[in-house]
Each structure stands twice: as structure tokens, then as C-alpha cells.
Short mmCIF file of C-alpha atoms in Angstrom, two decimals:
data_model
loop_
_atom_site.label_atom_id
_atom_site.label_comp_id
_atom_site.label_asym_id
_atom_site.label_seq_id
_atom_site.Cartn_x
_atom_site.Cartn_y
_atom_site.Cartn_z
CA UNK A 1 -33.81 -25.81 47.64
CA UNK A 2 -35.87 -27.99 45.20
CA UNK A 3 -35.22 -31.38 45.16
CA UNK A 4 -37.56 -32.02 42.16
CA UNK A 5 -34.28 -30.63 40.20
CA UNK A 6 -33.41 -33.39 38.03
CA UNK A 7 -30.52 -32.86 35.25
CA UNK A 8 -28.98 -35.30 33.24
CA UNK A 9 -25.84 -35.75 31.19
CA UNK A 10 -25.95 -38.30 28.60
CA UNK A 11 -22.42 -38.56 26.28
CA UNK A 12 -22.45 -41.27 24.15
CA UNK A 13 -19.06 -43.27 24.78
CA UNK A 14 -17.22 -42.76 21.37
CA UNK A 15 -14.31 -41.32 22.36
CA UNK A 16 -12.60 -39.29 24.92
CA UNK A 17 -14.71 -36.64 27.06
CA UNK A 18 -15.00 -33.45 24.79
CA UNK A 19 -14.68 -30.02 26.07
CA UNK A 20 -18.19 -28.97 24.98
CA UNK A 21 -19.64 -32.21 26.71
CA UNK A 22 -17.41 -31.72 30.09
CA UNK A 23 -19.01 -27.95 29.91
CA UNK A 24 -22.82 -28.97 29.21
CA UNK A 25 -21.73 -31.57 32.33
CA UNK A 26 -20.45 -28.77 34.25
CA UNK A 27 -23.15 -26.85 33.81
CA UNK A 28 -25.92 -29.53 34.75
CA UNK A 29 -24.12 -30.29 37.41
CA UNK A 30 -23.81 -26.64 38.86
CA UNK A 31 -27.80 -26.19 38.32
CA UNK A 32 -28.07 -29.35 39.89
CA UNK A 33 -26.53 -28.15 43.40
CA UNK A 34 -27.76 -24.60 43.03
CA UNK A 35 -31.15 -25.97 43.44
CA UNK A 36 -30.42 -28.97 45.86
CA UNK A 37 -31.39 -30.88 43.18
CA UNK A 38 -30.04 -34.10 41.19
CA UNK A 39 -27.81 -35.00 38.43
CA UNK A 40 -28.15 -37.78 36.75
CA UNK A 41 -25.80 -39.57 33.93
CA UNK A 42 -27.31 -41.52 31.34
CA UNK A 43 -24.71 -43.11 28.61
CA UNK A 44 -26.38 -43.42 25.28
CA UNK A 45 -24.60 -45.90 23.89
CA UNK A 46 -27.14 -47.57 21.37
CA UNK A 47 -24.28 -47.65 18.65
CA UNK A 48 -22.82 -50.47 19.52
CA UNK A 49 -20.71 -50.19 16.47
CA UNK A 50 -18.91 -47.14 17.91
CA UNK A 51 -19.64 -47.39 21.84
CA UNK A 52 -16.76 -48.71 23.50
CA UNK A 53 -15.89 -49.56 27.28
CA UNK A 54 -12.69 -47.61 27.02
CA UNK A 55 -15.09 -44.54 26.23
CA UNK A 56 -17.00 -45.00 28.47
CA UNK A 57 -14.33 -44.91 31.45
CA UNK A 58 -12.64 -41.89 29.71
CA UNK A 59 -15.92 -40.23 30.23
CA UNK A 60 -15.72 -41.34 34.21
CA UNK A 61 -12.55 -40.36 34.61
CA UNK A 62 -13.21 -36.97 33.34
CA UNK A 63 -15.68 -35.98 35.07
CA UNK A 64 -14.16 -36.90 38.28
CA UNK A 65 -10.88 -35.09 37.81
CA UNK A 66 -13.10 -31.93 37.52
CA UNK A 67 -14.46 -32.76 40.69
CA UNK A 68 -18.01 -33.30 38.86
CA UNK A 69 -19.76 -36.31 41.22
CA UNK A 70 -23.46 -37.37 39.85
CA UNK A 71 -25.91 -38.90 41.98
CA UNK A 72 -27.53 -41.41 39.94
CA UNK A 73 -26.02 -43.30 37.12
CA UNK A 74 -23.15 -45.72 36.51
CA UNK A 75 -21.51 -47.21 39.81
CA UNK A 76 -23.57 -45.45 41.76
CA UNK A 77 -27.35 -46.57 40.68
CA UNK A 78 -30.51 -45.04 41.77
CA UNK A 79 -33.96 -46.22 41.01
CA UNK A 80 -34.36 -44.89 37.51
CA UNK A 81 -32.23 -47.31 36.05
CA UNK A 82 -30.98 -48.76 34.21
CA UNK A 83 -28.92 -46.08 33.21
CA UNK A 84 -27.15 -47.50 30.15
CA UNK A 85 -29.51 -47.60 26.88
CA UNK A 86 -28.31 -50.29 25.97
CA UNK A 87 -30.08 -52.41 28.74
CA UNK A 88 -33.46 -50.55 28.57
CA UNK A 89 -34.91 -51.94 25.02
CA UNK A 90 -37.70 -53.70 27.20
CA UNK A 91 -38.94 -49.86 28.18
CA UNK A 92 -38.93 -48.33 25.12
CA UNK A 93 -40.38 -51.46 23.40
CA UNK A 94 -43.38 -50.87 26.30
CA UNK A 95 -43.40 -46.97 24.91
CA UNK A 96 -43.94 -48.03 21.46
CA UNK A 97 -46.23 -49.66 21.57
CA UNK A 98 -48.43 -47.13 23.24
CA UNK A 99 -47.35 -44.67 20.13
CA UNK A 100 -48.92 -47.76 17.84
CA UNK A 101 -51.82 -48.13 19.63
CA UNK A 102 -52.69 -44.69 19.30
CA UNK A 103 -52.00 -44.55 15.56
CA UNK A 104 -49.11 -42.52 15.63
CA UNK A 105 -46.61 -45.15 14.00
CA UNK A 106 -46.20 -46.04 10.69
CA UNK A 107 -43.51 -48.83 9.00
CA UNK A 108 -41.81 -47.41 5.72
CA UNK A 109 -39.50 -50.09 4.34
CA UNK A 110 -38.54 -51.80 7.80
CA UNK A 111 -38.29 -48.94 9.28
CA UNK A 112 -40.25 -47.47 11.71
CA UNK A 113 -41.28 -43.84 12.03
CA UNK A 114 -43.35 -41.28 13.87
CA UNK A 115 -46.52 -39.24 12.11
CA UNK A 116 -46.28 -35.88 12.81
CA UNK A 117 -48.97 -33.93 13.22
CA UNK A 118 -47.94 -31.34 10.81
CA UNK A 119 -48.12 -28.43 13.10
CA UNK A 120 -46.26 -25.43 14.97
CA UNK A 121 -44.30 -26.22 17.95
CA UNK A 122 -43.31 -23.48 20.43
CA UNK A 123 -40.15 -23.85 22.19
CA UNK A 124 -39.82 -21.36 25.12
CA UNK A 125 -36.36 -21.99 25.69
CA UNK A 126 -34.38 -20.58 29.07
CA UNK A 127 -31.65 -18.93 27.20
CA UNK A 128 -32.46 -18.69 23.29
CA UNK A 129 -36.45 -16.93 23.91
CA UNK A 130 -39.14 -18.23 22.63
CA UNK A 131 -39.07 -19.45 19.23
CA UNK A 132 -41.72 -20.99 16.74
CA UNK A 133 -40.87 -24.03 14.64
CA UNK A 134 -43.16 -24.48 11.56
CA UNK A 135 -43.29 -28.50 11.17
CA UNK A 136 -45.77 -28.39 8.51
CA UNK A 137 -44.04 -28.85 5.66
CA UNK A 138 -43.20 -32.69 5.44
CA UNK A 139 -40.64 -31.86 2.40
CA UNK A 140 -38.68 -29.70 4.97
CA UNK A 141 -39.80 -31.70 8.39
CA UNK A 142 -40.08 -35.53 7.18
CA UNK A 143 -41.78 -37.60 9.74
CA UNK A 144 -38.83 -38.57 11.91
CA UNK A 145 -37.73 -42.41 12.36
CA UNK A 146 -38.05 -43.71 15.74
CA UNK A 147 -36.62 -47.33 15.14
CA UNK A 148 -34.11 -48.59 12.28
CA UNK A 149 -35.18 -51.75 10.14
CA UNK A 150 -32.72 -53.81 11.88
CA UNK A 151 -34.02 -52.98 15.63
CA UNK A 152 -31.48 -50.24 16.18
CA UNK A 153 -33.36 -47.04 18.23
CA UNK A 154 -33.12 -43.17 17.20
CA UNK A 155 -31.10 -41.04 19.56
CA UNK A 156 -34.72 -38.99 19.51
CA UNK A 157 -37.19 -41.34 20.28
CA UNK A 158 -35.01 -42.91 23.07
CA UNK A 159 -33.69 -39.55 24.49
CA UNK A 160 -37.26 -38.58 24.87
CA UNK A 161 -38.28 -41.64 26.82
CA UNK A 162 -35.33 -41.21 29.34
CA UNK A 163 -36.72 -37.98 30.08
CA UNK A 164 -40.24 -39.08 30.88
CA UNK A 165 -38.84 -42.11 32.88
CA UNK A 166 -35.92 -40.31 34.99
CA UNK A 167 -38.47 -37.42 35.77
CA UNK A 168 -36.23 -34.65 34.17
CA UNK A 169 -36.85 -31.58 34.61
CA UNK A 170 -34.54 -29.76 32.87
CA UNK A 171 -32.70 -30.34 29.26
CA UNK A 172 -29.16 -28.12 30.04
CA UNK A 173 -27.28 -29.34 26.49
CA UNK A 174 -25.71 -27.72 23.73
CA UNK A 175 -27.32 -25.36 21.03
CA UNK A 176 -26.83 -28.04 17.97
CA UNK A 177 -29.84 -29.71 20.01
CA UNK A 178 -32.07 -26.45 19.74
CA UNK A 179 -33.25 -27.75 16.01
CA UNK A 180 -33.98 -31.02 17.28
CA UNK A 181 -36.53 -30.12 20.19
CA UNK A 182 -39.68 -29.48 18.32
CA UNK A 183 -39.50 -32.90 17.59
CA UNK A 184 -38.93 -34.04 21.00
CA UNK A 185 -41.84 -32.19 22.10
CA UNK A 186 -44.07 -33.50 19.25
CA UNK A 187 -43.39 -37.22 21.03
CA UNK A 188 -44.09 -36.01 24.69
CA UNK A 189 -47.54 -34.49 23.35
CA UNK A 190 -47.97 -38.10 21.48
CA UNK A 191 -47.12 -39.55 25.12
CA UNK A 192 -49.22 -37.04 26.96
CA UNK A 193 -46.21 -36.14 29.02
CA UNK A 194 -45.18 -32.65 30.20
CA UNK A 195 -41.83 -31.56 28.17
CA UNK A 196 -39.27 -30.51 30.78
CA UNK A 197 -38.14 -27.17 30.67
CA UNK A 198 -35.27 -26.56 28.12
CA UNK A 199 -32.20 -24.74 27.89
CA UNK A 200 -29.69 -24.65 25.25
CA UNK A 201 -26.20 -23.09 25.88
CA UNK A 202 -23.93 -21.61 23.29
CA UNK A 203 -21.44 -23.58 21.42
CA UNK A 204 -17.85 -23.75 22.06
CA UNK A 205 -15.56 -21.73 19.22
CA UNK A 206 -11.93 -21.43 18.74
CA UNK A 207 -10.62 -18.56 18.58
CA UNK A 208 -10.86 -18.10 14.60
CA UNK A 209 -14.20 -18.07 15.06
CA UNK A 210 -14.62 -22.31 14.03
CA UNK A 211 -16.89 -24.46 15.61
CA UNK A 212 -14.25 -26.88 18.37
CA UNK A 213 -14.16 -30.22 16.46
CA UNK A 214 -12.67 -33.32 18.23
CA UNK A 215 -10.15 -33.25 15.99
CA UNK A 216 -8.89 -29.46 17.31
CA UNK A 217 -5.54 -29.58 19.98
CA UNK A 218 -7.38 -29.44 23.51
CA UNK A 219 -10.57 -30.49 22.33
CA UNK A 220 -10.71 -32.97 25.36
CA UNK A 221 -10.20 -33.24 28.88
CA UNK A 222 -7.82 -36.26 28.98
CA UNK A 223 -5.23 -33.01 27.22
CA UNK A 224 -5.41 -31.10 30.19
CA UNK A 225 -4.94 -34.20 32.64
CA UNK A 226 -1.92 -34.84 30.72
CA UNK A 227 -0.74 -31.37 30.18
CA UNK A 228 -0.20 -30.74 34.38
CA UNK A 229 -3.48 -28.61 34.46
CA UNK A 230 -5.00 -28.40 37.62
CA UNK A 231 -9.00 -29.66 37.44
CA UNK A 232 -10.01 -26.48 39.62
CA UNK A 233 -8.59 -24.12 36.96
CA UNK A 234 -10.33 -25.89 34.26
CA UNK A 235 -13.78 -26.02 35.43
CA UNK A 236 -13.44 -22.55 36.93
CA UNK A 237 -12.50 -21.51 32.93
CA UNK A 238 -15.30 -23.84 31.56
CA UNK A 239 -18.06 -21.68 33.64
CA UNK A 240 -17.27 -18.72 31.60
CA UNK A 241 -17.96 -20.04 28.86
CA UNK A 242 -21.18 -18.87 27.67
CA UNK A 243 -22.12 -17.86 31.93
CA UNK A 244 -21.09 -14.71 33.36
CA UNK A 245 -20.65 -13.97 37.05
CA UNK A 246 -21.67 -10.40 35.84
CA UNK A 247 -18.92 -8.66 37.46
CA UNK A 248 -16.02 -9.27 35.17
CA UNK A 249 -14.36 -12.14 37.21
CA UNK A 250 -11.98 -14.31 35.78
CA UNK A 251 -11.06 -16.46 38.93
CA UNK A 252 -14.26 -17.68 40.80
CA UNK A 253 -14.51 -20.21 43.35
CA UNK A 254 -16.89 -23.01 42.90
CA UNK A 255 -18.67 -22.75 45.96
CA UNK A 256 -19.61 -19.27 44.89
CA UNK A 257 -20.24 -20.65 41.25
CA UNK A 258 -22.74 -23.11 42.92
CA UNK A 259 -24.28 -19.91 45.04
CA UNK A 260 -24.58 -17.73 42.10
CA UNK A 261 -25.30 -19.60 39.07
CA UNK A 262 -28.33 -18.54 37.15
CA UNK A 263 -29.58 -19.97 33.43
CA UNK A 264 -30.62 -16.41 32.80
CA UNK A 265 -27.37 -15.27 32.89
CA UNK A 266 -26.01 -17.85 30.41
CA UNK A 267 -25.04 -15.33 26.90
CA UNK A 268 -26.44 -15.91 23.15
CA UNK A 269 -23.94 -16.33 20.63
CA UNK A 270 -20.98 -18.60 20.93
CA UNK A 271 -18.41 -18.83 23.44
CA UNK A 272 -14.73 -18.54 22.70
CA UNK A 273 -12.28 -20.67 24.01
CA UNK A 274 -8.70 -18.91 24.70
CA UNK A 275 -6.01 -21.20 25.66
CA UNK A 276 -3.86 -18.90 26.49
CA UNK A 277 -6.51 -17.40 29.08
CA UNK A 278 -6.73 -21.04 30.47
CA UNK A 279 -3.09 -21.35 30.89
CA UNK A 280 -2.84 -18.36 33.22
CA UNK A 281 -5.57 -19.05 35.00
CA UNK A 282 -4.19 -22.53 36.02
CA UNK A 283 -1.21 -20.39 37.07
CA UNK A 284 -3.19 -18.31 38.79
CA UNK A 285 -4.44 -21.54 40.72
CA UNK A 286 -1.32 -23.44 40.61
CA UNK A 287 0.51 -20.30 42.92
CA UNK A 288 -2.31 -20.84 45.38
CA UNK A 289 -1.15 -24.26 46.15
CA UNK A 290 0.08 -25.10 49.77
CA UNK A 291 3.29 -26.11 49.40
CA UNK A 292 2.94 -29.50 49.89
CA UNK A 293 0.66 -29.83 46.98
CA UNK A 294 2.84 -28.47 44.83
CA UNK A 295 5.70 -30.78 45.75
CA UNK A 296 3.23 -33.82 45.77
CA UNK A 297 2.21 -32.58 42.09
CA UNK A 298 5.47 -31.84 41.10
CA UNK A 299 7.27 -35.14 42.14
CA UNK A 300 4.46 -37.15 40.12
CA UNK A 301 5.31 -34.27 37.26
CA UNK A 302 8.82 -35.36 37.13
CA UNK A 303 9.02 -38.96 37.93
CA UNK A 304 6.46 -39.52 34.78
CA UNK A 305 9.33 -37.45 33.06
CA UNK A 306 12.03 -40.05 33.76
CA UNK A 307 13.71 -38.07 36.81
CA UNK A 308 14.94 -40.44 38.98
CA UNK A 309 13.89 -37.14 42.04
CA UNK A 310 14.39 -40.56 44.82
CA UNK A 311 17.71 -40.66 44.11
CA UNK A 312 17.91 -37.29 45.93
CA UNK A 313 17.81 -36.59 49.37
CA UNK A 314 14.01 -35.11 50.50
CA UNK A 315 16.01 -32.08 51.37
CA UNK A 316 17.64 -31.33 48.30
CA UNK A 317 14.01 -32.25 46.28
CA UNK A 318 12.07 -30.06 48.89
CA UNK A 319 14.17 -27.49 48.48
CA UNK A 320 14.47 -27.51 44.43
CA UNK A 321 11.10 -27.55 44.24
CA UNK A 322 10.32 -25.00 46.33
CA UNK A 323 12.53 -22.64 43.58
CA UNK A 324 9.64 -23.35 41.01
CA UNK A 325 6.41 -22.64 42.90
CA UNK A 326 5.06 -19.80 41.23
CA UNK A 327 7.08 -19.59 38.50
CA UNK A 328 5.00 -22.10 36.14
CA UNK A 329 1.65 -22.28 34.71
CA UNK A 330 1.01 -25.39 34.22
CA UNK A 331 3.12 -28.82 35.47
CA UNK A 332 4.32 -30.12 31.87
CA UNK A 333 6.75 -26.93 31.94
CA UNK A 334 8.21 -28.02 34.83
CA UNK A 335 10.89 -30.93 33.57
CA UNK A 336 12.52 -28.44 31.41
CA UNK A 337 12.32 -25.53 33.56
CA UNK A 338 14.27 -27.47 36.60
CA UNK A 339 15.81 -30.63 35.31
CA UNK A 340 18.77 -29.88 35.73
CA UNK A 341 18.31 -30.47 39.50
CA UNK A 342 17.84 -33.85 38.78
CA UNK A 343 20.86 -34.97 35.99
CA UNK A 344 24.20 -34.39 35.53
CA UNK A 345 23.19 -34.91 31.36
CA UNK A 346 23.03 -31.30 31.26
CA UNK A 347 21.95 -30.23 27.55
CA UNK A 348 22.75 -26.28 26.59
CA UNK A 349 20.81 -23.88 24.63
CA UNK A 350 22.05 -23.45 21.50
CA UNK A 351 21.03 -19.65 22.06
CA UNK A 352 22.45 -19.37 24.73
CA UNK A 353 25.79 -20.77 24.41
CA UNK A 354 26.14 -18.48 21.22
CA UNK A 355 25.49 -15.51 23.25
CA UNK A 356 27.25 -16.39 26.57
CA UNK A 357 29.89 -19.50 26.18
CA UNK A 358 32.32 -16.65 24.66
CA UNK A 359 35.86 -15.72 24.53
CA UNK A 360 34.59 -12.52 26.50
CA UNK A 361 32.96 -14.59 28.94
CA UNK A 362 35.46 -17.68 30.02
CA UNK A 363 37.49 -15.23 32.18
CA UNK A 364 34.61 -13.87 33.70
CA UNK A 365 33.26 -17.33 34.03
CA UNK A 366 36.58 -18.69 35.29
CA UNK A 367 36.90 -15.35 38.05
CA UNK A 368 33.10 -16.70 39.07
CA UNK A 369 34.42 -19.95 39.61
CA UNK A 370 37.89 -19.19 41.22
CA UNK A 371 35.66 -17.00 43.81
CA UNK A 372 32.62 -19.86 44.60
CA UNK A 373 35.88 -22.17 45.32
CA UNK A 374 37.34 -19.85 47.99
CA UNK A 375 33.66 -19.26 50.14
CA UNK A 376 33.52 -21.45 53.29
CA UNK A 377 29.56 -20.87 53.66
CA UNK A 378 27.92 -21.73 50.30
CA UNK A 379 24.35 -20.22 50.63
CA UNK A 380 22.07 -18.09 48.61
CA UNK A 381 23.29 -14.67 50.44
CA UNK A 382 26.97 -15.55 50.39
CA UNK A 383 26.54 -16.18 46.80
CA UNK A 384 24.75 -13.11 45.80
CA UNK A 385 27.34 -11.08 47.12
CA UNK A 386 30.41 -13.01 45.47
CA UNK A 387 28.67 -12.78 42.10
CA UNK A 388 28.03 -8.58 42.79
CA UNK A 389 31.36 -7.96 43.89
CA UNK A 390 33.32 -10.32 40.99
CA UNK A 391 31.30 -8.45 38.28
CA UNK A 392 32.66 -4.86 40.18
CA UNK A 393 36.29 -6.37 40.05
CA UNK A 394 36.03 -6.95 36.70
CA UNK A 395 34.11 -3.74 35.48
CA UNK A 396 31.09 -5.35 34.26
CA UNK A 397 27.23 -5.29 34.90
CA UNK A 398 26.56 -8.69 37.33
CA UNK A 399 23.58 -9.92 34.33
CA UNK A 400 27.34 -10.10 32.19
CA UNK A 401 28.25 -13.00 34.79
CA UNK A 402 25.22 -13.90 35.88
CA UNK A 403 24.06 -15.29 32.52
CA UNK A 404 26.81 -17.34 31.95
CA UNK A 405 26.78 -18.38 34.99
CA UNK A 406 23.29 -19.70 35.05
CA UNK A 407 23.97 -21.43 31.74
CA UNK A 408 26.41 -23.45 32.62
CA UNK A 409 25.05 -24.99 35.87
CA UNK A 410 21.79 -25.17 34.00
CA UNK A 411 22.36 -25.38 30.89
CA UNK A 412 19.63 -22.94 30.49
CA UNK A 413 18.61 -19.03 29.80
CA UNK A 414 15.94 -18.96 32.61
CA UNK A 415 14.63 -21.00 35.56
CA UNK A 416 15.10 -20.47 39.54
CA UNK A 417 16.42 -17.93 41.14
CA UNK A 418 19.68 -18.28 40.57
CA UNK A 419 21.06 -17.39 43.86
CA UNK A 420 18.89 -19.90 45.22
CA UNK A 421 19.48 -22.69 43.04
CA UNK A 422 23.12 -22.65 43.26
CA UNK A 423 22.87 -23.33 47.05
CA UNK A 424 20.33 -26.25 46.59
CA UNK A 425 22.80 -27.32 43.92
CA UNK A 426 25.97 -27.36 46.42
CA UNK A 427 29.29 -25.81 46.00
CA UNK A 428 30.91 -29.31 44.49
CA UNK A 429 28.55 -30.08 41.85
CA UNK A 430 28.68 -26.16 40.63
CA UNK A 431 32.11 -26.10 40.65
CA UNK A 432 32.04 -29.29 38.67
CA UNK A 433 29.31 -28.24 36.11
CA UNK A 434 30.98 -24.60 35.38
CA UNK A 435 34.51 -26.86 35.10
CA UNK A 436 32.09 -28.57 32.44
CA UNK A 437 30.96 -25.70 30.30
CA UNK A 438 34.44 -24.08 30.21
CA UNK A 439 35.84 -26.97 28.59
CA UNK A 440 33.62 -25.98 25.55
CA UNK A 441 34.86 -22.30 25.25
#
């Protein structure tokens, strides 16, 4: 344990929480309690034209569905702060002028900029090597501006400074940065401060091989809160990207994330993001869920769909939802897949009705029916053998009355078990509903 580990994250609040920045998050914050160490976040939000409030919570919010605390920054302090930029002009004001004082500032048309000293930089970088950055060429490395004409800061000069300040010790961010940290290390030297040590992890790609732009479906994390993903499944899939347990897991633990993690076994090259990997892991997770979780989850799922589920007796909800556990990947899917629990408005798949609400089909339909009328005990066994043995009196396979059956208490091709749901369902309102569908043959 080191508690001299101190990481930061520091989004700038311009929009929603970005998958790359919840990853470079997730990964700080994983270092962070490998080591026994600290994260810290830092909001950068000097562009006041684009910095918004809003942003800002979106950022909170996401990082605290993925279960990713911090233990210094916004609401919960610390004695580094303040830990908005906004509110620290008074230190870097203090910092520049030390960088004036020792001639290293110059003003070009209101603007204020840093002299470099027109010389190689070594970055020995955790995860891309050690690589040498020729800075002197001032056509190809112009002296960098610290500090706009109208008072504005540079994302580099202040970046640097909250470093120094909040004691960091290690830069964890993403590899656009890499370009950007001779520079960095040029102002620490001006400062006579020791860099921290630096380690840039791979972008995230799409699958087509494109860089993940905000603008790309699933770019941010607010999609997956919305979409019914579970926040264990996503941060378990965000610490593959670009870090490998080494043993070809897909489905790690946290805890054992936490145990294992190592920077040297982040990969070079950029990391592909695969939704559809994603959405069976969450499945994977989602299956794994005590039961009450599931219904808990599920209940919110379908309420925010407009299912009226405390109408219904707990009973009959318990037990409907019990039919989909394990059968979705993610809670979105589950409205359609088991609505018709809930309404009466049953709406049939135009598929299926042309394949199944047929002329074939009403007799067998109507010999299903005649038979569920006539049982005394309406449960799942009672029914499975009164489908088998109408589909042997009428010289058929049972799918050939199964299927219609299904379709029109459901009004779908798939879902539950069907045995099972028929039961939760209740003799009266299947009788009703297959009354319904014949009516359209």
C-alpha cells in the first residue's frame, strides 16, 4: 500500500460523461485502490462559454452509477482545493508570475506565452516506452500560450499547475494527450518541479476501426443508464479495454480487478469497443441477480414504460417476473418481451399472425381452447399436458399449437415459458384473449 498514490480525473463539463472519459476514470480509479492510494477529481471548466452545471452533474452521476467514488473533489473536498478551475485564478496568477520573474514569459499581441527552451524532451511513458520529442524547431513546436489576451487560461499551463499543487503522482489519461506532454514537462522543469510519472492508455475505436466521437450511438454513459444496463457489467467491459487480466477473461469481478490491475499490462494500439460483447456480458450479470433485484429492477423497468404493474396483485407481478429472469440482456427488452402481463391492449405480430392466425390453425386453436375450459386445476403441469395430448388428438406436432397458442395470449412469437405464463396469466383471461384472436381468423 502507498498512500502517496495520487490520481486525478479532470473532464471538462461540456456534455454528458463520454465512454473514453468514464474508462480513463475507471482506470485512475482502479490504480488508485490497487495502491491504497487517492483519486482525486478536478473539473476543468475554464470555458465558461461551454461549461455548464448540467455537465457537470451528468459527469457525477456517471461516475457514481459505475460505482466509481473519489476521495477528494466536488462534494466531498479535501485540502487541495479548490477543485473547480474556475475558482483557482488566484494560484495560477501566483505561478505566473514566478515563470515572469524568471524570464520565461513573453506577451505577443495580448497574449501571453511560454519560451521554450528549444530542446529534446524525453517522455518515459508507463505504457507507450520511452519516446524522444524534438522541440527544437519553433516552425513545428511554436512557443505554447499559457494565457489568452482576454484573461482566459490554457488547458496546459493550468493542467500543469494542478499537478504540482494536488501532489499527483500519476497522469492515467488518454493517448491524444501523449503529444501534448513534452510540453507539460518543459513547464515543470521551468517550475523546478518533478513531472509525475505518466501513462497514456489506448484510445477507444468502433468497431470499423473509427476513432468513438460523441456523436457515435453509446458514446456515453447516460445510454447505458437508460438502456437497463447494469453499472457492474459496464465497468467490468470498460477494464478490457486496452487492460488484460492475461488469462482470457471476459467476466471479472472488481475486487479482483482492484487486486490484479497492473499499468504494465495495459496494450498499445487501440481498443475496440463491441456492443454486442457488452450486451451479453450485462446478461451474463443480469442472470446473476438475486431475485429480488431483478424484480426491484424490473418493476422500475416497466413502470417508466407506462405499465400500470400496481394494478396487479404482488403475486401475479412476482410471479410474471420471475418468467423473464434470465431470459434478457439488458432491462429495455423487457416491456416488449412481457407486456402482455400487464395490458389487455394486446398488439400482434404481423409475422406472426401471417404464419399462425390461419384457416389451418383456428380449429386447432379452438380444440386448445375447448380443452383449457374443461381443466379444474389451471397450472403450468396441467397445462403442458393438455397442450401434448390436444396436438396427439389432432395428429399434429405440439410447436403446430403451441405457436398459435402463444400468439394469441401474447400477441407475440417468443417470450416466457409458455407453460408458465399461461398459469400466471389465469384460466379466465386466456380463455378470453384466445376468444380474442379467433375473432380475427
Amino acid at each position: 500500500m502507498n498512500p502517496d498514490i495520487r490520481v486525478r480525473f479532470a473532464p471538462s463539463p461540456t456534455g454528458y460523461l463520454h465512454i473514453g472519459g468514464a474508462r480513463t476514470a475507471l482506470f485512475n480509479w482502479v490504480f488508485a485502490r490497487h495502491h491504497g492510494g487517492k483519486l482525486i477529481l478536478r473539473v476543468e471548466d475554464t470555458d465558461k462559454a461551454r461549461n455548464t452545471e448540467e455537465a457537470a452533474a451528468a459527469i457525477y452521476e456517471g461516475m457514481r452509477w459505475l460505482g466509481l467514488d473519489w476521495d477528494e473533489g466536488p462534494h466531498v473536498g479535501g485540502d487541495f482545493g479548490p477543485y473547480f478551475q474556475s475558482e483557482r485564478t488566484d494560484i495560477y496568477k501566483r505561478y505566473l508570475k514566478k515563470l515572469q520573474d524568471a524570464g520565461h514569459i513573453f506577451e505577443d499581441q495580448g497574449a501571453l506565452r511560454f519560451r521554450s527552451p528549444r530542446e529534446h524532451v524525453i517522455v518515459d511513458d508507463l505504457v507507450a516506452g520511452k519516446i524522444d520529442f524534438d522541440l527544437s524547431n519553433e516552425q513545428t513546436h511554436p512557443d505554447m500560450t499559457i494565457r489568452r489576451p482576454d484573461g482566459s487560461w490554457i488547458f496546459h499551463f493550468v493542467n500543469v499547475i494542478d499537478d504540482i499543487e494536488m501532489k499527483i503522482s500519476h497522469v492515467i489519461r488518454g493517448e491524444d494527450h501523449l503529444s501534448n506532454t513534452p510540453k507539460h514537462i518543459e513547464l515543470y522543469r521551468a517550475l523546478g518541479a518533478i513531472p509525475p510519472q505518466f501513462a497514456h492508455i489506448p484510445l477507444i475505436h468502433n468497431k470499423d476501426g473509427s476513432k468513438m466521437s460523441k456523436r457515435d450511438q453509446g458514446a456515453s454513459v447516460d445510454y447505458y443508464i437508460k438502456k437497463g444496463y447494469l453499472p457492474e457489467a459496464v465497468r467490468n467491459y470498460l477494464c478490457l479495454l486496452g487492460w488484460s487480466p492475461k488469462d482470457n477473461r471476459e467476466k471479472i469481478p472488481i475486487d479482483e480487478v482492484i487486486r490484479i490491475f497492473d499499468l504494465n499490462n495495459i496494450v498499445r494500439g487501440h481498443a475496440t469497443f463491441d456492443p454486442d460483447k457488452l450486451h451479453w456480458l450485462n446478461g451474463e450479470y443480469a442472470r446473476e441477480l438475486t431475485d429480488r433485484a431483478f424484480y426491484d429492477l424490473a418493476v422500475a423497468t416497466l413502470e417508466s414504460a407506462g405499465l400500470k404493474v400496481d394494478n396487479f396483485p404482488e403475486e401475479y407481478v412476482h410471479g410474471a417476473i420471475q418468467t423473464c429472469k434470465g431470459k434478457i440482456n439488458t432491462f429495455d427488452e423487457l416491456p416488449a418481451y412481457c407486456d402482455f402481463y400487464f395490458t389487455d391492449d394486446i398488439s400482434y405480430n404481423p409475422d406472426g399472425v401471417a404464419k399462425h392466425f390461419t384457416a389451418e390453425n383456428k380449429p386447432r386453436l379452438e380444440a386448445v381452447r375447448k380443452a383449457f375450459d374443461a381443466l379444474k386445476t389451471f397450472n403450468a403441469t396441467e397445462i403442458e399436458a393438455t397442450i401434448k395430448s390436444t396436438a396427439t388428438q389432432l395428429g399434429v406436432k405440439v410447436g403446430a399449437v403451441v405457436h398459435p397458442t402463444r400468439l394469441a395470449v401474447t400477441g407475440s412469437n417468443a417470450g416466457p415459458s409458455l407453460y408458465h405464463l399461461l398459469e400466471i396469466l389465469g384460466k379466465e383471461k386466456v380463455l378470453a384473449r384466445i376468444d380474442q384472436a379467433l375473432a380475427m381468423f
